[in-house]
Each structure stands twice: as structure tokens, then as C-alpha cells.
Amino acid sequence: AQSVTQLDSHVSVSEGTPVLLRCNYSSSYSPSLFWYVQHPNKGLQLLLKYTSAATLVKGINGFEAEFKKSETSFHLTKPSAHMSDAAEYFCVVSLSDTGRRALTFGSGTRLQVQP
Amino acid sequence: GAVVSQHPSRVICKSGTSVKIECRSLDFQATTMFWYRQFPKKSLMLMATSNEGSKATYEQGVEKDKFLINHASLTLSTLTVTSAHPEDSSFYICSARPTEAQETQYFGPGTRLLVL
């Protein structure tokens, strides 16, 4: 079975300070991992994905995540938060072992950015 | 590129009626589409996997007779909520996986259903 755990339901940072959103996964196989962002009343947008290539993955809008197999983690970071980063973020693992490659979503982390 | 649309974006219906939600991949072909449900302030729950030309695969606990899925072409999947009840009110999101890029899914903007 595969699962993903987002350790913080809410994270609040000041504009211009670093962002860290934590994610741990459980998988019997080499996972594919993703981070998606959901802004209010908008669809999910892919930030970045890891599919067994480079362990440090760079995404859009200055976000990046590092795949650490020893820690089973895939934390999302950004050096400097912007007001427009306020949204819900989902860490996602792909159920590649089933062949369907359906996605399992974490519970989400709401990022607040204070001025 | 890689745009997925959903129609309608929001719908209000009476209890007992049926509602059809369309999911379209606008600029790519998708052999597989997925339907998710998102409760307020909750994560997305996979309801079913829709495969073009074959029956959908439903997740455990999802009633296939209540949530009818049809994937008649490589660019269109529909979800019909039959005999809707207030507890079916939710945000329904579809995603489409390009035939040529199996590791990627593109999500639609979602459909908000309110059953009175």
C-alpha cells in the first residue's frame, strides 16, 4: 500500500521568508511524487514532480523539492514567499504498482503568507 | 497546452434528479481519466478510473450505480450522479492522463454540486 502524510495542516510565513511544507511517503515500490497547488476556486496546478531522475526537483514559481529515500521525505521549499503563494498545497504519490497510476493525495497544507 | 475543462462549473439540483458532469481534454488525447471528490477543507478522494472504451474501475465504497461514468472518446469522460441526495453535494474534480505521458495528470477546474 502507498500513502502520503503531510505533517502540517497549516503553515504561516511572512512575505519574503522561506517556505517549508513537509511531506513523508510510504511506498513498496519506487514512487513517483508530485506537489500540486490549489488556489481558491481554481483547478489543481502541478508545481513539480519526481520520477526517479534527479533527487532535487525544481518546479514553477521558484519552488523545489528534494526526494530523500533514506528519510522517505519529499519536502517542498521556496527561498522567499510571495503573497500570491497563499494556497492549499498537496503532496501526491502515484500508485504505479497497480498499473493504473492513480494518484493518492495527502491531506493538504494551507499556506498563509503574512504581509 | 494540456488543458482540461469541466462543465458545468457549478450546478444546483433538486433531490432525486440526475446531474451529468463533463470532463474534456482540450489539446491532447487521454486514454485514462480519473474522477475525484473533494469535501470542504479536505483532500481529494479518488472515486474511479475511467478508461476509454471500457468499464470504469471504482474505488472501494463508491457506488457504481450511483456514479455512472462513461468514457466514450479519447477526449471526453462524463460522470452522472443519479438520484442525487444532499449528501452528494461536493466538489467533483476530473483529471486526464495523456496517452503519451503516463506519469502526468492534468486536472480540470472542478464542478461544485449542490443538491437541495
PDB file of C-alpha atoms in Angstrom:
ATOM      1  CA  ALA A   1       0.000   0.000   0.000  1.00  0.00           C
ATOM      2  CA  GLN A   2       1.109   3.521  -0.626  1.00  0.00           C
ATOM      3  CA  SER A   3       0.336   6.617   1.347  1.00  0.00           C
ATOM      4  CA  VAL A   4       1.469  10.146   1.829  1.00  0.00           C
ATOM      5  CA  THR A   5       1.456  12.238   5.004  1.00  0.00           C
ATOM      6  CA  GLN A   6       1.592  15.986   5.127  1.00  0.00           C
ATOM      7  CA  LEU A   7       2.832  16.855   8.555  1.00  0.00           C
ATOM      8  CA  ASP A   8       1.317  20.333   8.844  1.00  0.00           C
ATOM      9  CA  SER A   9      -2.269  21.254   8.075  1.00  0.00           C
ATOM     10  CA  HIS A  10      -1.452  24.976   8.265  1.00  0.00           C
ATOM     11  CA  VAL A  11       1.754  26.908   7.735  1.00  0.00           C
ATOM     12  CA  SER A  12       2.039  30.658   8.152  1.00  0.00           C
ATOM     13  CA  VAL A  13       5.051  32.657   6.985  1.00  0.00           C
ATOM     14  CA  SER A  14       5.878  36.286   6.417  1.00  0.00           C
ATOM     15  CA  GLU A  15       6.360  37.584   2.920  1.00  0.00           C
ATOM     16  CA  GLY A  16       9.986  37.271   1.876  1.00  0.00           C
ATOM     17  CA  THR A  17      10.807  34.470   4.321  1.00  0.00           C
ATOM     18  CA  PRO A  18      11.468  30.816   3.393  1.00  0.00           C
ATOM     19  CA  VAL A  19       8.698  28.278   2.957  1.00  0.00           C
ATOM     20  CA  LEU A  20       8.920  24.653   4.069  1.00  0.00           C
ATOM     21  CA  LEU A  21       6.000  22.277   3.537  1.00  0.00           C
ATOM     22  CA  ARG A  22       6.690  18.794   4.808  1.00  0.00           C
ATOM     23  CA  CYS A  23       5.691  15.506   3.212  1.00  0.00           C
ATOM     24  CA  ASN A  24       6.524  11.910   4.025  1.00  0.00           C
ATOM     25  CA  TYR A  25       5.536   8.955   1.918  1.00  0.00           C
ATOM     26  CA  SER A  26       5.163   5.238   2.269  1.00  0.00           C
ATOM     27  CA  SER A  27       5.655   3.009  -0.737  1.00  0.00           C
ATOM     28  CA  SER A  28       6.603  -0.550  -1.518  1.00  0.00           C
ATOM     29  CA  TYR A  29       7.901   0.489  -4.895  1.00  0.00           C
ATOM     30  CA  SER A  30       9.917   3.353  -6.291  1.00  0.00           C
ATOM     31  CA  PRO A  31       7.345   6.093  -6.128  1.00  0.00           C
ATOM     32  CA  SER A  32       6.547   8.975  -8.372  1.00  0.00           C
ATOM     33  CA  LEU A  33       5.905  12.026  -6.234  1.00  0.00           C
ATOM     34  CA  PHE A  34       4.237  15.313  -7.030  1.00  0.00           C
ATOM     35  CA  TRP A  35       3.340  18.608  -5.457  1.00  0.00           C
ATOM     36  CA  TYR A  36       0.148  20.312  -6.589  1.00  0.00           C
ATOM     37  CA  VAL A  37      -1.199  23.717  -5.615  1.00  0.00           C
ATOM     38  CA  GLN A  38      -4.857  24.667  -5.412  1.00  0.00           C
ATOM     39  CA  HIS A  39      -5.833  28.306  -5.285  1.00  0.00           C
ATOM     40  CA  PRO A  40      -9.356  29.194  -4.143  1.00  0.00           C
ATOM     41  CA  ASN A  41     -11.932  28.481  -6.824  1.00  0.00           C
ATOM     42  CA  LYS A  42      -9.265  27.303  -9.227  1.00  0.00           C
ATOM     43  CA  GLY A  43      -8.110  23.951 -10.503  1.00  0.00           C
ATOM     44  CA  LEU A  44      -5.119  21.996  -9.282  1.00  0.00           C
ATOM     45  CA  GLN A  45      -1.832  23.049 -10.797  1.00  0.00           C
ATOM     46  CA  LEU A  46       1.255  20.861 -10.944  1.00  0.00           C
ATOM     47  CA  LEU A  47       4.207  22.511  -9.207  1.00  0.00           C
ATOM     48  CA  LEU A  48       6.774  19.796  -9.745  1.00  0.00           C
ATOM     49  CA  LYS A  49       7.250  16.051  -9.998  1.00  0.00           C
ATOM     50  CA  TYR A  50       9.831  13.432  -9.138  1.00  0.00           C
ATOM     51  CA  THR A  51      10.022  10.321 -11.319  1.00  0.00           C
ATOM     52  CA  SER A  52      13.344   8.675 -10.370  1.00  0.00           C
ATOM     53  CA  ALA A  53      15.613  11.147 -12.114  1.00  0.00           C
ATOM     54  CA  ALA A  54      17.421  13.913 -10.185  1.00  0.00           C
ATOM     55  CA  THR A  55      16.555  13.906  -6.499  1.00  0.00           C
ATOM     56  CA  LEU A  56      16.376  17.707  -6.354  1.00  0.00           C
ATOM     57  CA  VAL A  57      13.444  18.767  -8.445  1.00  0.00           C
ATOM     58  CA  LYS A  58      12.844  22.340  -9.492  1.00  0.00           C
ATOM     59  CA  GLY A  59       9.321  23.457 -10.216  1.00  0.00           C
ATOM     60  CA  ILE A  60       7.442  26.528 -11.207  1.00  0.00           C
ATOM     61  CA  ASN A  61       7.273  29.813  -9.283  1.00  0.00           C
ATOM     62  CA  GLY A  62      10.580  29.202  -7.521  1.00  0.00           C
ATOM     63  CA  PHE A  63       9.507  26.052  -5.694  1.00  0.00           C
ATOM     64  CA  GLU A  64      11.683  22.994  -5.386  1.00  0.00           C
ATOM     65  CA  ALA A  65      11.570  19.672  -3.569  1.00  0.00           C
ATOM     66  CA  GLU A  66      14.165  17.098  -2.643  1.00  0.00           C
ATOM     67  CA  PHE A  67      13.496  13.367  -2.722  1.00  0.00           C
ATOM     68  CA  LYS A  68      15.230  11.696   0.230  1.00  0.00           C
ATOM     69  CA  LYS A  69      14.791   7.953   0.121  1.00  0.00           C
ATOM     70  CA  SER A  70      16.515   7.373   3.471  1.00  0.00           C
ATOM     71  CA  GLU A  71      14.023   9.681   5.163  1.00  0.00           C
ATOM     72  CA  THR A  72      11.077   8.810   2.865  1.00  0.00           C
ATOM     73  CA  SER A  73      10.502  12.529   2.507  1.00  0.00           C
ATOM     74  CA  PHE A  74       9.685  14.938  -0.301  1.00  0.00           C
ATOM     75  CA  HIS A  75       9.539  18.349   1.348  1.00  0.00           C
ATOM     76  CA  LEU A  76       8.618  21.419  -0.678  1.00  0.00           C
ATOM     77  CA  THR A  77      10.638  24.593  -0.252  1.00  0.00           C
ATOM     78  CA  LYS A  78      10.857  28.103  -1.574  1.00  0.00           C
ATOM     79  CA  PRO A  79      13.526  30.628  -0.545  1.00  0.00           C
ATOM     80  CA  SER A  80      11.237  33.635  -0.369  1.00  0.00           C
ATOM     81  CA  ALA A  81       7.465  33.578  -0.008  1.00  0.00           C
ATOM     82  CA  HIS A  82       5.238  35.834  -2.038  1.00  0.00           C
ATOM     83  CA  MET A  83       1.708  36.872  -1.208  1.00  0.00           C
ATOM     84  CA  SER A  84       0.472  35.016  -4.289  1.00  0.00           C
ATOM     85  CA  ASP A  85       1.811  31.754  -2.851  1.00  0.00           C
ATOM     86  CA  ALA A  86      -1.055  31.614  -0.358  1.00  0.00           C
ATOM     87  CA  ALA A  87      -2.985  28.485  -1.301  1.00  0.00           C
ATOM     88  CA  GLU A  88      -3.557  24.836  -0.469  1.00  0.00           C
ATOM     89  CA  TYR A  89      -0.685  22.511  -1.303  1.00  0.00           C
ATOM     90  CA  PHE A  90      -0.996  18.779  -1.829  1.00  0.00           C
ATOM     91  CA  CYS A  91       1.759  16.189  -1.778  1.00  0.00           C
ATOM     92  CA  VAL A  92       0.818  13.291  -4.030  1.00  0.00           C
ATOM     93  CA  VAL A  93       2.148   9.806  -4.687  1.00  0.00           C
ATOM     94  CA  SER A  94       1.456   7.782  -7.790  1.00  0.00           C
ATOM     95  CA  LEU A  95       0.148   4.243  -7.349  1.00  0.00           C
ATOM     96  CA  SER A  96       2.446   2.966 -10.066  1.00  0.00           C
ATOM     97  CA  ASP A  97       2.452  -0.577  -8.705  1.00  0.00           C
ATOM     98  CA  THR A  98      -1.169  -1.093  -9.709  1.00  0.00           C
ATOM     99  CA  GLY A  99      -0.551  -0.099 -13.290  1.00  0.00           C
ATOM    100  CA  ARG A 100      -3.338   2.412 -13.102  1.00  0.00           C
ATOM    101  CA  ARG A 101      -1.017   5.169 -11.880  1.00  0.00           C
ATOM    102  CA  ALA A 102      -3.849   6.699  -9.915  1.00  0.00           C
ATOM    103  CA  LEU A 103      -2.829   9.428  -7.521  1.00  0.00           C
ATOM    104  CA  THR A 104      -3.092   9.348  -3.759  1.00  0.00           C
ATOM    105  CA  PHE A 105      -3.335  12.785  -2.226  1.00  0.00           C
ATOM    106  CA  GLY A 106      -2.044  13.915   1.111  1.00  0.00           C
ATOM    107  CA  SER A 107      -4.387  15.794   3.402  1.00  0.00           C
ATOM    108  CA  GLY A 108      -3.115  19.156   2.239  1.00  0.00           C
ATOM    109  CA  THR A 109      -1.271  22.081   3.814  1.00  0.00           C
ATOM    110  CA  ARG A 110      -2.769  25.539   3.782  1.00  0.00           C
ATOM    111  CA  LEU A 111      -0.066  28.152   3.345  1.00  0.00           C
ATOM    112  CA  GLN A 112      -0.744  31.621   4.652  1.00  0.00           C
ATOM    113  CA  VAL A 113       1.578  34.461   3.746  1.00  0.00           C
ATOM    114  CA  GLN A 114       1.521  37.466   6.044  1.00  0.00           C
ATOM    115  CA  PRO A 115       2.481  40.896   4.715  1.00  0.00           C
TER     116      PRO A 115
ATOM    117  CA  GLY B   1      -1.246  23.179 -23.808  1.00  0.00           C
ATOM    118  CA  ALA B   2      -2.560  20.329 -21.609  1.00  0.00           C
ATOM    119  CA  VAL B   3      -5.850  21.940 -20.696  1.00  0.00           C
ATOM    120  CA  VAL B   4      -8.697  20.027 -19.118  1.00  0.00           C
ATOM    121  CA  SER B   5     -12.144  21.560 -18.939  1.00  0.00           C
ATOM    122  CA  GLN B   6     -15.171  20.645 -16.872  1.00  0.00           C
ATOM    123  CA  HIS B   7     -18.751  21.562 -17.477  1.00  0.00           C
ATOM    124  CA  PRO B   8     -20.671  22.831 -15.689  1.00  0.00           C
ATOM    125  CA  SER B   9     -18.515  24.692 -13.197  1.00  0.00           C
ATOM    126  CA  ARG B  10     -21.324  24.674 -10.676  1.00  0.00           C
ATOM    127  CA  VAL B  11     -24.773  23.166 -10.593  1.00  0.00           C
ATOM    128  CA  ILE B  12     -27.708  23.207  -8.209  1.00  0.00           C
ATOM    129  CA  CYS B  13     -30.307  20.483  -8.469  1.00  0.00           C
ATOM    130  CA  LYS B  14     -33.206  19.036  -6.545  1.00  0.00           C
ATOM    131  CA  SER B  15     -33.047  15.757  -4.651  1.00  0.00           C
ATOM    132  CA  GLY B  16     -33.888  12.796  -6.829  1.00  0.00           C
ATOM    133  CA  THR B  17     -32.710  14.288 -10.089  1.00  0.00           C
ATOM    134  CA  SER B  18     -29.620  13.275 -12.058  1.00  0.00           C
ATOM    135  CA  VAL B  19     -26.720  15.513 -12.940  1.00  0.00           C
ATOM    136  CA  LYS B  20     -24.131  14.962 -15.661  1.00  0.00           C
ATOM    137  CA  ILE B  21     -20.650  16.448 -15.427  1.00  0.00           C
ATOM    138  CA  GLU B  22     -18.372  16.515 -18.454  1.00  0.00           C
ATOM    139  CA  CYS B  23     -14.601  16.351 -18.447  1.00  0.00           C
ATOM    140  CA  ARG B  24     -12.732  17.169 -21.656  1.00  0.00           C
ATOM    141  CA  SER B  25      -9.073  17.157 -22.575  1.00  0.00           C
ATOM    142  CA  LEU B  26      -8.852  20.055 -24.995  1.00  0.00           C
ATOM    143  CA  ASP B  27      -5.495  19.595 -26.679  1.00  0.00           C
ATOM    144  CA  PHE B  28      -4.418  16.039 -26.007  1.00  0.00           C
ATOM    145  CA  GLN B  29      -5.789  12.530 -26.040  1.00  0.00           C
ATOM    146  CA  ALA B  30      -6.359  10.779 -22.760  1.00  0.00           C
ATOM    147  CA  THR B  31      -6.868   7.047 -22.629  1.00  0.00           C
ATOM    148  CA  THR B  32      -7.399   7.331 -18.917  1.00  0.00           C
ATOM    149  CA  MET B  33      -9.283   9.899 -16.903  1.00  0.00           C
ATOM    150  CA  PHE B  34      -9.875   9.997 -13.178  1.00  0.00           C
ATOM    151  CA  TRP B  35     -12.735  11.326 -11.085  1.00  0.00           C
ATOM    152  CA  TYR B  36     -12.130  12.742  -7.622  1.00  0.00           C
ATOM    153  CA  ARG B  37     -14.337  14.138  -4.926  1.00  0.00           C
ATOM    154  CA  GLN B  38     -13.217  16.850  -2.547  1.00  0.00           C
ATOM    155  CA  PHE B  39     -15.075  17.646   0.646  1.00  0.00           C
ATOM    156  CA  PRO B  40     -14.774  21.120   2.203  1.00  0.00           C
ATOM    157  CA  LYS B  41     -11.298  21.693   3.608  1.00  0.00           C
ATOM    158  CA  LYS B  42     -10.408  18.089   2.854  1.00  0.00           C
ATOM    159  CA  SER B  43      -8.166  16.312   0.426  1.00  0.00           C
ATOM    160  CA  LEU B  44      -9.155  14.738  -2.861  1.00  0.00           C
ATOM    161  CA  MET B  45     -10.583  11.247  -2.784  1.00  0.00           C
ATOM    162  CA  LEU B  46     -10.287   9.101  -5.887  1.00  0.00           C
ATOM    163  CA  MET B  47     -13.702   7.826  -6.911  1.00  0.00           C
ATOM    164  CA  ALA B  48     -12.992   5.944 -10.104  1.00  0.00           C
ATOM    165  CA  THR B  49     -10.651   5.429 -13.014  1.00  0.00           C
ATOM    166  CA  SER B  50     -12.220   5.879 -16.408  1.00  0.00           C
ATOM    167  CA  ASN B  51     -10.729   4.043 -19.396  1.00  0.00           C
ATOM    168  CA  GLU B  52     -11.729   4.850 -22.951  1.00  0.00           C
ATOM    169  CA  GLY B  53     -13.873   2.133 -24.444  1.00  0.00           C
ATOM    170  CA  SER B  54     -14.143   0.027 -21.300  1.00  0.00           C
ATOM    171  CA  LYS B  55     -15.852  -0.017 -17.936  1.00  0.00           C
ATOM    172  CA  ALA B  56     -14.658   2.283 -15.212  1.00  0.00           C
ATOM    173  CA  THR B  57     -12.831   0.955 -12.187  1.00  0.00           C
ATOM    174  CA  TYR B  58     -14.411   2.161  -8.975  1.00  0.00           C
ATOM    175  CA  GLU B  59     -12.668   2.608  -5.657  1.00  0.00           C
ATOM    176  CA  GLN B  60     -13.902   0.740  -2.628  1.00  0.00           C
ATOM    177  CA  GLY B  61     -17.008   2.299  -1.159  1.00  0.00           C
ATOM    178  CA  VAL B  62     -18.028   4.179  -4.295  1.00  0.00           C
ATOM    179  CA  GLU B  63     -21.401   3.079  -5.677  1.00  0.00           C
ATOM    180  CA  LYS B  64     -21.040   2.425  -9.384  1.00  0.00           C
ATOM    181  CA  ASP B  65     -24.793   2.539  -9.945  1.00  0.00           C
ATOM    182  CA  LYS B  66     -24.991   5.954  -8.372  1.00  0.00           C
ATOM    183  CA  PHE B  67     -21.957   7.474 -10.043  1.00  0.00           C
ATOM    184  CA  LEU B  68     -22.148   6.449 -13.681  1.00  0.00           C
ATOM    185  CA  ILE B  69     -19.019   7.014 -15.716  1.00  0.00           C
ATOM    186  CA  ASN B  70     -18.809   6.971 -19.486  1.00  0.00           C
ATOM    187  CA  HIS B  71     -15.533   7.445 -21.377  1.00  0.00           C
ATOM    188  CA  ALA B  72     -16.762   7.307 -24.939  1.00  0.00           C
ATOM    189  CA  SER B  73     -13.852   9.039 -26.639  1.00  0.00           C
ATOM    190  CA  LEU B  74     -10.211   9.874 -26.052  1.00  0.00           C
ATOM    191  CA  THR B  75     -11.108  13.421 -25.059  1.00  0.00           C
ATOM    192  CA  LEU B  76     -14.332  13.090 -23.093  1.00  0.00           C
ATOM    193  CA  SER B  77     -15.423  11.406 -19.887  1.00  0.00           C
ATOM    194  CA  THR B  78     -18.721  12.023 -18.145  1.00  0.00           C
ATOM    195  CA  LEU B  79     -19.800  11.475 -14.564  1.00  0.00           C
ATOM    196  CA  THR B  80     -23.521  11.218 -13.909  1.00  0.00           C
ATOM    197  CA  VAL B  81     -24.734  11.481 -10.344  1.00  0.00           C
ATOM    198  CA  THR B  82     -28.027   9.596 -10.373  1.00  0.00           C
ATOM    199  CA  SER B  83     -30.891  10.246  -7.968  1.00  0.00           C
ATOM    200  CA  ALA B  84     -28.859  12.903  -6.232  1.00  0.00           C
ATOM    201  CA  HIS B  85     -29.210  13.492  -2.494  1.00  0.00           C
ATOM    202  CA  PRO B  86     -27.950  16.359  -0.342  1.00  0.00           C
ATOM    203  CA  GLU B  87     -25.041  14.225   0.869  1.00  0.00           C
ATOM    204  CA  ASP B  88     -23.816  14.083  -2.736  1.00  0.00           C
ATOM    205  CA  SER B  89     -23.148  17.806  -2.581  1.00  0.00           C
ATOM    206  CA  SER B  90     -19.439  18.210  -3.099  1.00  0.00           C
ATOM    207  CA  PHE B  91     -16.674  19.424  -5.374  1.00  0.00           C
ATOM    208  CA  TYR B  92     -16.016  16.950  -8.172  1.00  0.00           C
ATOM    209  CA  ILE B  93     -12.703  17.130  -9.995  1.00  0.00           C
ATOM    210  CA  CYS B  94     -11.553  15.192 -13.010  1.00  0.00           C
ATOM    211  CA  SER B  95      -8.071  14.633 -14.316  1.00  0.00           C
ATOM    212  CA  ALA B  96      -6.792  13.343 -17.621  1.00  0.00           C
ATOM    213  CA  ARG B  97      -3.604  11.452 -18.288  1.00  0.00           C
ATOM    214  CA  PRO B  98      -2.064  11.991 -21.719  1.00  0.00           C
ATOM    215  CA  THR B  99      -1.608   8.802 -23.654  1.00  0.00           C
ATOM    216  CA  GLU B 100       2.000   9.781 -24.376  1.00  0.00           C
ATOM    217  CA  ALA B 101       2.927  10.889 -20.849  1.00  0.00           C
ATOM    218  CA  GLN B 102       1.828   8.243 -18.402  1.00  0.00           C
ATOM    219  CA  GLU B 103       3.277   9.884 -15.298  1.00  0.00           C
ATOM    220  CA  THR B 104       1.424  13.151 -15.658  1.00  0.00           C
ATOM    221  CA  GLN B 105      -2.160  14.084 -14.923  1.00  0.00           C
ATOM    222  CA  TYR B 106      -3.811  17.364 -15.738  1.00  0.00           C
ATOM    223  CA  PHE B 107      -6.714  18.481 -13.632  1.00  0.00           C
ATOM    224  CA  GLY B 108      -9.926  20.172 -14.538  1.00  0.00           C
ATOM    225  CA  PRO B 109     -11.132  23.219 -12.585  1.00  0.00           C
ATOM    226  CA  GLY B 110     -13.781  21.199 -10.785  1.00  0.00           C
ATOM    227  CA  THR B 111     -17.559  21.200 -10.597  1.00  0.00           C
ATOM    228  CA  ARG B 112     -19.362  22.275  -7.475  1.00  0.00           C
ATOM    229  CA  LEU B 113     -22.577  20.331  -6.999  1.00  0.00           C
ATOM    230  CA  LEU B 114     -25.239  21.429  -4.552  1.00  0.00           C
ATOM    231  CA  VAL B 115     -28.232  19.147  -4.064  1.00  0.00           C
ATOM    232  CA  LEU B 116     -31.200  20.750  -2.357  1.00  0.00           C
TER     233      LEU B 116
END
